[in-house]
Coordinates of C-alpha atoms (C1' of nucleotides) in Angstrom, one line a residue:
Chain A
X1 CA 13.8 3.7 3.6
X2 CA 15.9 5.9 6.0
X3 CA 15.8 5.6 9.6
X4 CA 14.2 9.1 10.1
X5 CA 11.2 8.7 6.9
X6 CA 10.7 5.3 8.7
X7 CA 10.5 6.6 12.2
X8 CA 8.2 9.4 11.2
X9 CA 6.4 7.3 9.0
X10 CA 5.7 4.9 12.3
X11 CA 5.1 7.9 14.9
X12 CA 2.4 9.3 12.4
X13 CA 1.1 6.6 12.1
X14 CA 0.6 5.4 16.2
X15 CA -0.1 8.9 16.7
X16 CA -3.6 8.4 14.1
X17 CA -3.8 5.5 15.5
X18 CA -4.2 7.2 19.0
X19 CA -6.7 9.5 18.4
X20 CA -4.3 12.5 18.2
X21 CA -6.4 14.0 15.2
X22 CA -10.2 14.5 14.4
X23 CA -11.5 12.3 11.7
X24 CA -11.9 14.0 8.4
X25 CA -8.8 16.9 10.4
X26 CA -6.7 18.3 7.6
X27 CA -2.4 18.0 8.7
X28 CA -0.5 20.8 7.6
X29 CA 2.9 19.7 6.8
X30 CA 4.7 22.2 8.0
X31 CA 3.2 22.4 11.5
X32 CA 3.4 18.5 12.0
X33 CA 6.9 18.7 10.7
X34 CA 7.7 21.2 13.7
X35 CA 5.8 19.3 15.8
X36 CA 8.1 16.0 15.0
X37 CA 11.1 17.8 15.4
X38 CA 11.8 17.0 11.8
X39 CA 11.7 19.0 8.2
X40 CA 8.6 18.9 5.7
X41 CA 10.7 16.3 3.3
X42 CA 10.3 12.9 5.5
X43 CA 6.9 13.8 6.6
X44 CA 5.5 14.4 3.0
X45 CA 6.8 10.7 2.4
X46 CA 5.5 9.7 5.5
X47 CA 1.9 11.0 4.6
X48 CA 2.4 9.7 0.5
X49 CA 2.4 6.2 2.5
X50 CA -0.1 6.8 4.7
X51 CA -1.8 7.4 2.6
X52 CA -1.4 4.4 0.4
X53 CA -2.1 2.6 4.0
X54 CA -6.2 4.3 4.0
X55 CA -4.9 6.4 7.0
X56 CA -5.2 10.1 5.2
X57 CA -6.4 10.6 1.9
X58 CA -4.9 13.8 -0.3
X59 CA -5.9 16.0 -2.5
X60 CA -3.4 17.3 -5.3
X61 CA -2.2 20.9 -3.7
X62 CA -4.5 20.8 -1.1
X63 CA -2.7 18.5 1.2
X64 CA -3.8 15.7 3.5
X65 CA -6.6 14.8 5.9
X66 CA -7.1 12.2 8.2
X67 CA -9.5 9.4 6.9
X68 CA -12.8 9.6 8.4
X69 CA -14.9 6.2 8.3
X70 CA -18.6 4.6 8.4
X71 CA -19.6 1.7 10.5
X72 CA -20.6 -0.1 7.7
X73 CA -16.3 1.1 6.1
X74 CA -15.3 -0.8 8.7
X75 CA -17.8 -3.5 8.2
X76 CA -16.3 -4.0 4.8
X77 CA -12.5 -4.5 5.8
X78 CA -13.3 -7.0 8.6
X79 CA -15.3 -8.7 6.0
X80 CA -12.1 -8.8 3.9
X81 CA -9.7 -10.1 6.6
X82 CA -12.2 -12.4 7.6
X83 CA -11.9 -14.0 4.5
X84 CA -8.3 -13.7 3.9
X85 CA -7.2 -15.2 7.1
X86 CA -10.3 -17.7 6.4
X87 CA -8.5 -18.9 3.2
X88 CA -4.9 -18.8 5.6
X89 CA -6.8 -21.1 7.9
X90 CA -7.7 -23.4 5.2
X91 CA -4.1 -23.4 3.6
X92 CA -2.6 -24.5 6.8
X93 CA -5.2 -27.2 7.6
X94 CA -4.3 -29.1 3.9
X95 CA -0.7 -28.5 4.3
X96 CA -0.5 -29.4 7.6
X97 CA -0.1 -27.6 10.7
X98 CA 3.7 -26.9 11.4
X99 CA 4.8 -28.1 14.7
X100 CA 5.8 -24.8 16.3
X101 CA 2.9 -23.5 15.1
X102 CA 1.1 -25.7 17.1
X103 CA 2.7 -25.1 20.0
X104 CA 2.7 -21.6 20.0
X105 CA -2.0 -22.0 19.7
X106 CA -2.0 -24.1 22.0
X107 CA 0.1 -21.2 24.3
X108 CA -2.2 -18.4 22.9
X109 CA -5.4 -20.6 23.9
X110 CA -4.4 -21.5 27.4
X111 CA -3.3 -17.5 28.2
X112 CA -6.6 -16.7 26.7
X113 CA -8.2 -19.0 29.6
X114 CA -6.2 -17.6 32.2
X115 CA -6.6 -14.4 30.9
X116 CA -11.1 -14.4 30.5
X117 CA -10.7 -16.7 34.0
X118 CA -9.0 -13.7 35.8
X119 CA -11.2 -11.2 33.9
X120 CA -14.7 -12.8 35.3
X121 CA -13.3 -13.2 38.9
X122 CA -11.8 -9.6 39.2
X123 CA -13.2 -7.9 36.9
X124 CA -10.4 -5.8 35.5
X125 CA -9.5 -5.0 32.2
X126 CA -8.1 -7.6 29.8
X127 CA -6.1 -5.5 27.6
X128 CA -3.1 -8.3 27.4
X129 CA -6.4 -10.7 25.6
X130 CA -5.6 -8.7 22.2
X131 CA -1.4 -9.4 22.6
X132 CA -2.4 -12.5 22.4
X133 CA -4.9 -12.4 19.8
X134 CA -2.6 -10.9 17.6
X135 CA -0.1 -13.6 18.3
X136 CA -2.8 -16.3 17.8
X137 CA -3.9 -15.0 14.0
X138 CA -0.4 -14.0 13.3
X139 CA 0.5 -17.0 13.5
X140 CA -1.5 -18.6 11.6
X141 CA -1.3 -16.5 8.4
X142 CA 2.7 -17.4 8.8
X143 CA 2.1 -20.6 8.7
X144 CA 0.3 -20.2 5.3
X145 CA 3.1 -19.8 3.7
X146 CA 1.8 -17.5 1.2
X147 CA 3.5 -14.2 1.1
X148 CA 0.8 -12.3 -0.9
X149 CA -1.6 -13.4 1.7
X150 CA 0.5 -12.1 4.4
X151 CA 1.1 -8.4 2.8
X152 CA -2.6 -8.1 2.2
X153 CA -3.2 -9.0 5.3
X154 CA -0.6 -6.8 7.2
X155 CA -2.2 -4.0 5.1
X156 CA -5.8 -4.6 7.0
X157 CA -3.4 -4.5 10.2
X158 CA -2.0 -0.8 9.3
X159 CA -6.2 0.3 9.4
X160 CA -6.5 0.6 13.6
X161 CA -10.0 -0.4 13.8
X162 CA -9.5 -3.9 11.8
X163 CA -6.8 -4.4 13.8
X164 CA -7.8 -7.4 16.2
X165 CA -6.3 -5.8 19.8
X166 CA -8.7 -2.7 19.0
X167 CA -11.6 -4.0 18.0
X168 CA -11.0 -7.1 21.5
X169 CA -9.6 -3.9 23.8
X170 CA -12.3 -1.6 22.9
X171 CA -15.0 -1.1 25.6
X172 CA -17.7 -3.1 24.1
X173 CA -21.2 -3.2 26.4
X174 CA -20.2 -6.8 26.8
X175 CA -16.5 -7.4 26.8
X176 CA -17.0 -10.2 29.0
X177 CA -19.2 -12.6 26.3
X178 CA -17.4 -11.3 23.5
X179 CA -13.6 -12.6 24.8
X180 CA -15.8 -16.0 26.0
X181 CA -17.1 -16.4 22.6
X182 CA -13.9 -15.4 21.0
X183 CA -11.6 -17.9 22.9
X184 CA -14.2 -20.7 22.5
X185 CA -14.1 -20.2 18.8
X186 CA -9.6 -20.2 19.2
X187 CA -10.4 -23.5 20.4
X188 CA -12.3 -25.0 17.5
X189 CA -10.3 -23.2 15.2
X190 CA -7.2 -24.9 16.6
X191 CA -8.9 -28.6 16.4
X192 CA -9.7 -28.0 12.9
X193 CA -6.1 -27.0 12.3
X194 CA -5.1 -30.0 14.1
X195 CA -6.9 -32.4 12.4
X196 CA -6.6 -31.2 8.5
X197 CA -10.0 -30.3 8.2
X198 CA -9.8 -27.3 6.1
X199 CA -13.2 -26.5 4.8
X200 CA -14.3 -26.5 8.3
X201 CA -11.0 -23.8 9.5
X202 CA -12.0 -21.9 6.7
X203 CA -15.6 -21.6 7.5
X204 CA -14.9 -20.8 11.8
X205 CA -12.3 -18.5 11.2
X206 CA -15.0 -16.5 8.9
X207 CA -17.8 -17.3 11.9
X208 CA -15.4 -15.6 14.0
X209 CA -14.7 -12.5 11.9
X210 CA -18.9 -12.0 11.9
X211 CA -18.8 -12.2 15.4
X212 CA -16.5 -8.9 15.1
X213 CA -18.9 -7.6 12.5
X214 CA -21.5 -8.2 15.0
X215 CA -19.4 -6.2 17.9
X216 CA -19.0 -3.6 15.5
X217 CA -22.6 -2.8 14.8
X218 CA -23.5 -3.0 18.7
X219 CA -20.5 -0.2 19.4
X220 CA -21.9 1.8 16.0
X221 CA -24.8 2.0 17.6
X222 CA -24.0 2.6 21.1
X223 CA -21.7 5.4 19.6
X224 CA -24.3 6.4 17.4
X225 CA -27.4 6.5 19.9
X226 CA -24.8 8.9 22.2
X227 CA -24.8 6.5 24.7
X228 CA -21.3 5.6 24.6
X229 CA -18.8 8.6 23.4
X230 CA -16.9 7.4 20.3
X231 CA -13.5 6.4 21.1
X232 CA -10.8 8.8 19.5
X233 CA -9.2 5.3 18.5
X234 CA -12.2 4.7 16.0
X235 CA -12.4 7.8 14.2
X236 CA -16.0 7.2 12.5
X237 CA -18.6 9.4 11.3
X238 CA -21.8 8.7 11.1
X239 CA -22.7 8.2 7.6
Chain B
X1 CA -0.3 14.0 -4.4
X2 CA 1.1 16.7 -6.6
X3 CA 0.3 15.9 -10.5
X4 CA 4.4 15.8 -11.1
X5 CA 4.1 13.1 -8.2
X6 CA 1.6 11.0 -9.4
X7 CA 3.1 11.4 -13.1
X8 CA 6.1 10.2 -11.5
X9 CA 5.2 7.1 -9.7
X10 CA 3.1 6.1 -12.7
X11 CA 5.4 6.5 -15.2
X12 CA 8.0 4.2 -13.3
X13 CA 5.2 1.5 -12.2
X14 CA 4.9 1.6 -16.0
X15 CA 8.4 1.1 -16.6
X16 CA 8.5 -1.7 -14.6
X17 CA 5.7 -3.5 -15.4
X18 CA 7.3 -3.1 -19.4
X19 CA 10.6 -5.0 -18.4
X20 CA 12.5 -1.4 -18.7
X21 CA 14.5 -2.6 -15.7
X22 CA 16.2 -6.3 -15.3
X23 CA 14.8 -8.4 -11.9
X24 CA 16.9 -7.3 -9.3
X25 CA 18.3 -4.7 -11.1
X26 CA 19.4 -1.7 -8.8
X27 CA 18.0 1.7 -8.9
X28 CA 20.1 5.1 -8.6
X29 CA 17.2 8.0 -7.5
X30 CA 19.7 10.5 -9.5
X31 CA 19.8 8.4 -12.7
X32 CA 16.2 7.9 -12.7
X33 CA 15.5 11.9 -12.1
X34 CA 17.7 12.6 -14.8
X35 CA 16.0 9.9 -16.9
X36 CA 12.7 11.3 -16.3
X37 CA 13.5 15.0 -16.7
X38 CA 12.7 15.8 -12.8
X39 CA 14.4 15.9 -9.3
X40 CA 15.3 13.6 -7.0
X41 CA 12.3 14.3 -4.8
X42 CA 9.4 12.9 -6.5
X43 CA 11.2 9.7 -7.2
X44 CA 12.4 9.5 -3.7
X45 CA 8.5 9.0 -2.9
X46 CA 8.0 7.1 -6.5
X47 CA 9.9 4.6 -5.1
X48 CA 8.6 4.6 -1.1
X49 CA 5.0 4.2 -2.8
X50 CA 6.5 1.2 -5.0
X51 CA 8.0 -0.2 -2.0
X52 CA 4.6 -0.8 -0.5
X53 CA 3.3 -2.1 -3.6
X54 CA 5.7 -4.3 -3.7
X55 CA 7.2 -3.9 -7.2
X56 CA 10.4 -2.7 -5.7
X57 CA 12.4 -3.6 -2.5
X58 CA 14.8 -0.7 -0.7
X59 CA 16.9 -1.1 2.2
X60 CA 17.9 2.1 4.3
X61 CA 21.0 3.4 3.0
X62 CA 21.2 1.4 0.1
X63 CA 18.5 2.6 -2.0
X64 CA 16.2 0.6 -4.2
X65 CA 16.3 -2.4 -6.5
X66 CA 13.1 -4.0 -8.8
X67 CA 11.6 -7.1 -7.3
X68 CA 12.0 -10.2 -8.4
X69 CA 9.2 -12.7 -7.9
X70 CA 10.1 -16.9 -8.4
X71 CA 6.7 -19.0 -10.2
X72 CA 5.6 -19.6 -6.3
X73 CA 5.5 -16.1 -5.8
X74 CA 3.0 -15.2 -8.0
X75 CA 1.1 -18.7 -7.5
X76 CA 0.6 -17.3 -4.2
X77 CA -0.8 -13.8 -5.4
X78 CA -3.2 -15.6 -7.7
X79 CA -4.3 -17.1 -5.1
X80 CA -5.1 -14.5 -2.8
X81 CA -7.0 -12.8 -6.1
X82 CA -9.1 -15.7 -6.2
X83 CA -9.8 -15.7 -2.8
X84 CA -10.9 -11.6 -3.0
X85 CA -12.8 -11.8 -6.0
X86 CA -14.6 -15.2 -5.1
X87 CA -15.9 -13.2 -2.3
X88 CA -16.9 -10.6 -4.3
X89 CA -18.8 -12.5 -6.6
X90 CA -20.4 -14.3 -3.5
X91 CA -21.7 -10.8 -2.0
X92 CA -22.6 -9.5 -5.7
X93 CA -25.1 -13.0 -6.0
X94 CA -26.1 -12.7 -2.3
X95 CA -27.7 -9.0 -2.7
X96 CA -28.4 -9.3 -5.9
X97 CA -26.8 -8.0 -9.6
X98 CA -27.6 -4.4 -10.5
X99 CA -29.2 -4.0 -13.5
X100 CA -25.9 -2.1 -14.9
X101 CA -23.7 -4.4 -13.9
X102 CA -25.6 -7.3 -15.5
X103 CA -25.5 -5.8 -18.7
X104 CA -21.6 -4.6 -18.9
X105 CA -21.1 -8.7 -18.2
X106 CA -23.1 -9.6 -20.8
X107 CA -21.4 -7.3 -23.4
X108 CA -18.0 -8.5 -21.8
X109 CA -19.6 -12.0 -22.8
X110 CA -20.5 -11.2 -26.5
X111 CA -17.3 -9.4 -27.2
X112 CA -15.0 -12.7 -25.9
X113 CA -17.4 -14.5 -27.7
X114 CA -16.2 -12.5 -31.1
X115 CA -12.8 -12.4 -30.0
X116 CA -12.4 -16.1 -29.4
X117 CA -14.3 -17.0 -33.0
X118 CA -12.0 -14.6 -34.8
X119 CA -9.1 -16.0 -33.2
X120 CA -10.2 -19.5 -33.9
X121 CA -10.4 -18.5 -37.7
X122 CA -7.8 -16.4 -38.4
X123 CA -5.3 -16.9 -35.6
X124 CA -4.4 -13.1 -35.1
X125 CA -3.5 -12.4 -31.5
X126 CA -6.0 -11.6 -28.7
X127 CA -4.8 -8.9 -27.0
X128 CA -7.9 -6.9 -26.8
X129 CA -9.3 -10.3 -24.8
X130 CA -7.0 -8.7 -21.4
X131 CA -9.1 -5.8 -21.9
X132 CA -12.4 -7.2 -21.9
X133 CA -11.4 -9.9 -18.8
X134 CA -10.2 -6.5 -16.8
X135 CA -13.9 -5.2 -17.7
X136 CA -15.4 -8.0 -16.7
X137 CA -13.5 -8.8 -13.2
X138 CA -13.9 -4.8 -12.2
X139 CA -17.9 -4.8 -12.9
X140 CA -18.2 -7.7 -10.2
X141 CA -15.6 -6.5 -7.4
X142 CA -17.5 -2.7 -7.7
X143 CA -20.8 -4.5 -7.8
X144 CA -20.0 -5.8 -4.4
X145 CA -20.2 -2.6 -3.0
X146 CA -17.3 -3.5 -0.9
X147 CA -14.7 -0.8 -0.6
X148 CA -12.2 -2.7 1.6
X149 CA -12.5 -5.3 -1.2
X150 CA -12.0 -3.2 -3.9
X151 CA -8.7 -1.7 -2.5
X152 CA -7.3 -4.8 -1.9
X153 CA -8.0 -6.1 -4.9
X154 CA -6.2 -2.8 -6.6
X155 CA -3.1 -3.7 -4.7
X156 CA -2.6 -7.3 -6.3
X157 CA -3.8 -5.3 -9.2
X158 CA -0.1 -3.5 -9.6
X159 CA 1.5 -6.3 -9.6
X160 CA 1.6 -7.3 -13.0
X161 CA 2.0 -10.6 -13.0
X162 CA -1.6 -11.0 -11.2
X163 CA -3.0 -8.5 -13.3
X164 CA -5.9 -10.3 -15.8
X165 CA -4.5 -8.9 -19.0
X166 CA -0.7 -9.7 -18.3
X167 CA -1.8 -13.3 -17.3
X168 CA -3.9 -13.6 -21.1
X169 CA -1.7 -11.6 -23.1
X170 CA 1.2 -13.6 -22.2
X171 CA 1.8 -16.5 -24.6
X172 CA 1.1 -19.5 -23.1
X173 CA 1.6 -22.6 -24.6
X174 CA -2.1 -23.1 -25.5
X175 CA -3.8 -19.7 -25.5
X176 CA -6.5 -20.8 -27.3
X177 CA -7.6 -23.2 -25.0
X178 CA -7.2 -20.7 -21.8
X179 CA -8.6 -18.3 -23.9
X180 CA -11.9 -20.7 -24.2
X181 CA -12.0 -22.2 -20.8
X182 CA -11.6 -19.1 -19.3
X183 CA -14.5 -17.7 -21.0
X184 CA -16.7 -20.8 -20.7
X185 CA -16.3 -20.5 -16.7
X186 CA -17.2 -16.4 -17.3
X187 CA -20.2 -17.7 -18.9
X188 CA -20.9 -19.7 -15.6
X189 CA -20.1 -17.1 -13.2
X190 CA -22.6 -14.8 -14.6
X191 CA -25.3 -17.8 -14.9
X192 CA -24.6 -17.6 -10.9
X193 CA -24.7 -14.2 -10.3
X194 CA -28.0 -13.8 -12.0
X195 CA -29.6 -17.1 -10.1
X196 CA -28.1 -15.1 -6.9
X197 CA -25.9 -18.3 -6.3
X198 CA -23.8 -16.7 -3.5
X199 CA -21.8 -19.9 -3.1
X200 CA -21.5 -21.4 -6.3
X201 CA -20.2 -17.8 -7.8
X202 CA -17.5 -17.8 -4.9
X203 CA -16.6 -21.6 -6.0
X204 CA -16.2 -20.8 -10.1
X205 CA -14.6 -17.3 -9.3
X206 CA -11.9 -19.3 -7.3
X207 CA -11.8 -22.3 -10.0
X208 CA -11.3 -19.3 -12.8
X209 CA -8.5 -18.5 -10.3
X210 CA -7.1 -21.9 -10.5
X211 CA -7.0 -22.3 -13.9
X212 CA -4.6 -18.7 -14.2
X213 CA -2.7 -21.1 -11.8
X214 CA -2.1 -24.0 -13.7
X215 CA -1.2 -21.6 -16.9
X216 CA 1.4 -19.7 -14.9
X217 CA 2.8 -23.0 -14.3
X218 CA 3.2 -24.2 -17.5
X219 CA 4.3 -20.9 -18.4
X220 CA 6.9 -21.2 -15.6
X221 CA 8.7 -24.5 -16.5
X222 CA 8.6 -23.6 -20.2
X223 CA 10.7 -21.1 -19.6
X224 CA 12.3 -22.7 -17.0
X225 CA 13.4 -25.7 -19.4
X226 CA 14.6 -22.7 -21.6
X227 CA 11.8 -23.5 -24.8
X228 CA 10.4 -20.2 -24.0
X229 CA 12.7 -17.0 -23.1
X230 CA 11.0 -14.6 -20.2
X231 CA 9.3 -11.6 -21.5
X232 CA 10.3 -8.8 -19.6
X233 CA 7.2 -8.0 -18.7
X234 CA 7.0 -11.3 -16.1
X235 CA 10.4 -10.6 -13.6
X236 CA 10.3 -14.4 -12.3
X237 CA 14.2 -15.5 -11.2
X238 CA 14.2 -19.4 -10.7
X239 CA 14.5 -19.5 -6.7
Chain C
dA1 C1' 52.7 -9.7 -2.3
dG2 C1' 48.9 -9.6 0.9
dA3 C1' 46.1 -7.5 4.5
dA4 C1' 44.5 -3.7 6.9
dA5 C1' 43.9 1.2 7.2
dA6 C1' 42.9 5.4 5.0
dT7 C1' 41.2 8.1 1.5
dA8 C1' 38.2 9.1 -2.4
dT9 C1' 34.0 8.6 -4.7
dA10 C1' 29.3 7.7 -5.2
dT11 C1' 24.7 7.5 -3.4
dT12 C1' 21.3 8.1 -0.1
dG13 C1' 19.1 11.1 3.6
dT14 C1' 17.7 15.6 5.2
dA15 C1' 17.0 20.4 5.2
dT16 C1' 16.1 24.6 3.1
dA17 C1' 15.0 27.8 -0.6
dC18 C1' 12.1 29.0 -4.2
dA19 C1' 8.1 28.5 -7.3
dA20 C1' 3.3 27.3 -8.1
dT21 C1' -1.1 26.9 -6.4
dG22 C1' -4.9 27.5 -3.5
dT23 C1' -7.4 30.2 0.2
dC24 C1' -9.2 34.0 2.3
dA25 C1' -10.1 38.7 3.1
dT26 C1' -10.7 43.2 1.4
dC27 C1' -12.8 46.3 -1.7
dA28 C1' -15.2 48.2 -5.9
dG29 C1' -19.5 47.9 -8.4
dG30 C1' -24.2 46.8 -9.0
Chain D
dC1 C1' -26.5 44.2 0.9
dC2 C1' -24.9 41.0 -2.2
dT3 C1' -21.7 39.6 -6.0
dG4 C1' -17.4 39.4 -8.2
dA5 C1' -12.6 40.8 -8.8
dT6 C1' -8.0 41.8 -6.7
dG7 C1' -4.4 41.2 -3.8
dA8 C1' -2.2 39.3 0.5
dC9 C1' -1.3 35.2 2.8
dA10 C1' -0.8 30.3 3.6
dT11 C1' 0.4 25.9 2.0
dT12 C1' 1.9 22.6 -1.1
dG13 C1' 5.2 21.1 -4.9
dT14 C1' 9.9 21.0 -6.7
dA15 C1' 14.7 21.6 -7.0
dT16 C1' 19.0 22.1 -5.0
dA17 C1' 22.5 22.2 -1.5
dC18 C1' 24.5 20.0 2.2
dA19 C1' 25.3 16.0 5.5
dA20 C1' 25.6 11.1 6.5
dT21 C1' 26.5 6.7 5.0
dA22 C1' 28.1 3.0 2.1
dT23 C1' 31.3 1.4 -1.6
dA24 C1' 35.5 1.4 -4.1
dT25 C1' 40.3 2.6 -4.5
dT26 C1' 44.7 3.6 -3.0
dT27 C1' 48.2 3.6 0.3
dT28 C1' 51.0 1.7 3.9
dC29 C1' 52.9 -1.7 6.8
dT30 C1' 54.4 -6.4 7.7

DNA sequence: AGAAAATATATTGTATACAATGTCATCAGG
DNA sequence: CCTGATGACATTGTATACAATATATTTTCT
C-alpha cells in the first residue's frame, strides 16, 4: 500500500473515529476527495477498506455511508473481544508469562494507581488511564503468541467504540468506580498470569469485558433517556 | 462495491484459495488485469481488500505477493475459530435453539450420517461432507444472534486453510476416522444445544476445534517428511 | 576485471477522462 | 391533484495516461 492510500486510509478513518460525520451520513467521494486534498482513486480504496473494517458500509453504485450502530451492536463486539483476549489471557498463563511482559503489567498497574489516586484527589480527567489500558491488553495478546488472535483482535480495535481508551475516556455517570473496578480487576488479572493459572485469566479477563458491557448499557441509556447527549465518538442509533 | 469490483476480488480470492499462485509468489497488478480481462483499478483494490484478509501481503512500492502460512500459522487460526464458535454455541444453548435452527442441525446430522455409511462401504470420496460441516457450523454462529461474531468468524472464514470444507476435503491420513469423530462430537454438540448446556457446548465446540488441530498436524509432517506432496490449495512453507 | 555510477526498464502510485448508473425534478396525462 | 414518463444532473465505476519509485542493465573509471 502507497504512502498516500495508507495516509488517507488512516485520516478517514480518525476522522470517523472523531465524530466528523453523522451516523448512517452518506460520503461522497468526490467532495471528501477535495476535502483531503487528494483525487477520488486513493479515497475509493480507502473507503473499500473501511469498509471491510465495519466503519461504512456500501452499496453497489450508490456509494458509501458511515455505519450507524445499536447499543446492543456494540454489546456484541465487546462480547467478542472479551472472549478473544479471554482465550489470549489463558494462552499466556499455560505458556508462561514472558519476562518483559511482566514487567511492562506490572508498569501499566502501578500508573493505573497513580493515575485513579490523582483522579479521586483532584478530580480531573483521566484520559492518559486508556494509554495505558491499551498498553496493558496489548500486551498481553502479544504475548499469546498467536498471530490469528492478534489480527482478529486489532480488527475489534479499528471499530472506535470497542476500542478500550473510548469506552475508559468516555464520560460515563461514574468514571470514578468504573477505573477503580477496572484497575482492581488489572491486578487479579496479572496474579493469575503470574502464577499459570489459566482457567482463572481466562474467566477475569471475560468478567472484565462484562463490566464494559455493563458501562455500555448505563451510557445507552443515559444517551437514550436524553439525559446525556450522545457523544459524536459513539455514533449509535437507537434501535 | 461496483459488481466488476466485487467480481474482481472474488475471482482472485478464488484463485488463491485453488493454488493458481505458488506461496510467496509475487503479483504484477498489470498481469493480473490483463489475466482477468479488466484494468488495473479494480485489482489495485482486489488486492488492498486481500491484504486485510490476509491472503496476500503488499509493501508500498513493491506491490503484492500471496501469503504463505507455516503449520503454526494455521494451528493458531484454528484456534481462534474454536474459540469464536465455542462461544457461539455457548450463547445459542444459553438463550435457547430456535426451532429452525434445530432442525437444519438435525438434517446436517442425518445427511453425515449417510455420507459417512456410504463412505464406509464403498470408499468413494466425501466431499459433499465440507458442505454439510459448513451448514452445520453457519446454523449455530447465526443462531447466536451475534453480529460481531459472525463477522469475525467470516474473516478466518477466507482463509482457506481454516475453512471447514478445506480442512475435511483435504486428505488426511485417516479421513475416515476424522470424518467419524468429527461427526460423533456434532452429535454431542447438538445434544448440548438442545439441553441449553451453555458451557458444555462451548467445551465440545472447542474440542471439535482441537481435533482439526491434531489433523492439520499430521497433515503437516506428512508432508513435511515428503510422503505426501502439498496440494496447492494449503500454501504452508516449512518455517 | 571489479566496483560504482548512470541509464534504461519495469512496476507501482496518482490523477483525470470517460462511461454507466442512479437520482431528482419537470412535465404530460388521467 | 396525483401518477408515471422523460430528461437533466449528480455520482459512482472503469480505463487510461502520466508521475514516482524500484529494479536491472550498461557504462565508466580505477
Amino acid at each position: 500500500m502507497s504512502s498516500q492510500q495508507a495516509r488517507t486510509t488512516a485520516r478517514l478513518r480518525e476522522m470517523i473515529w472523531n465524530g466528523a460525520f453523522a451516523p448512517g451520513e452518506r460520503i461522497t467521494e468526490s467532495a471528501l476527495a477535495s476535502a483531503l486534498g487528494v483525487s477520488r482513486t486513493p479515497v475509493r480504496v480507502a473507503l473499500s477498506l473501511l469498509e471491510q473494517e465495519g466503519l461504512v458500509s456500501g452499496t453497489p453504485n450508490r456509494g458509501f455511508r458511515v455505519e450507524a450502530y445499536s447499543v446492543d451492536d456494540i454489546s456484541d463486539a465487546i462480547d467478542v473481544r472479551g472472549t478473544l483476549e479471554g482465550m489470549a489471557a489463558r494462552l499466556v498463563a499455560e505458556k508462561g508469562l514472558p519476562r518483559h511482559t511482566a514487567m511492562e503489567l506490572r508498569r501499566c498497574l502501578e500508573i493505573g494507581d497513580r493515575i485513579i489516586q490523582k483522579k479521586l484527589v483532584t478530580g480531573d480527567d483521566a484520559s492518559d488511564y486508556g494509554e495505558m489500558n491499551e498498553r496493558f491488553h496489548c500486551a498481553i495478546v502479544e504475548a499469546s503468541g498467536n498471530k490469528a488472535l492478534e489480527n482478529g483482535l486489532d480488527l475489534t480495535h479499528k471499530l472506535p467504540f470497542v476500542s478500550p481508551q473510548t469506552v475508559a475516556i468516555h464520560e460515563s455517570i461514574d468514571t470514578k468506580r468504573q477505573m477503580t473496578v477496572a484497575q482492581t480487576q488489572h491486578w487479579l488479572i496479572v496474579e493469575a498470569l503470574e502464577n499459570g493459572e489459566g482457567a482463572r485469566a481466562e474467566a477475569l479477563m471475560r468478567e472484565h469485558a462484562n463490566v464494559s458491557k455493563q458501562a455500555l448499557n448505563v451510557i445507552g441509556a443515559s444517551i437514550e433517556s436524553g439525559e446525556h447527549p450522545m457523544p459524536p465518538s459513539l455514533r449509535i442509533v437507537t434501535a
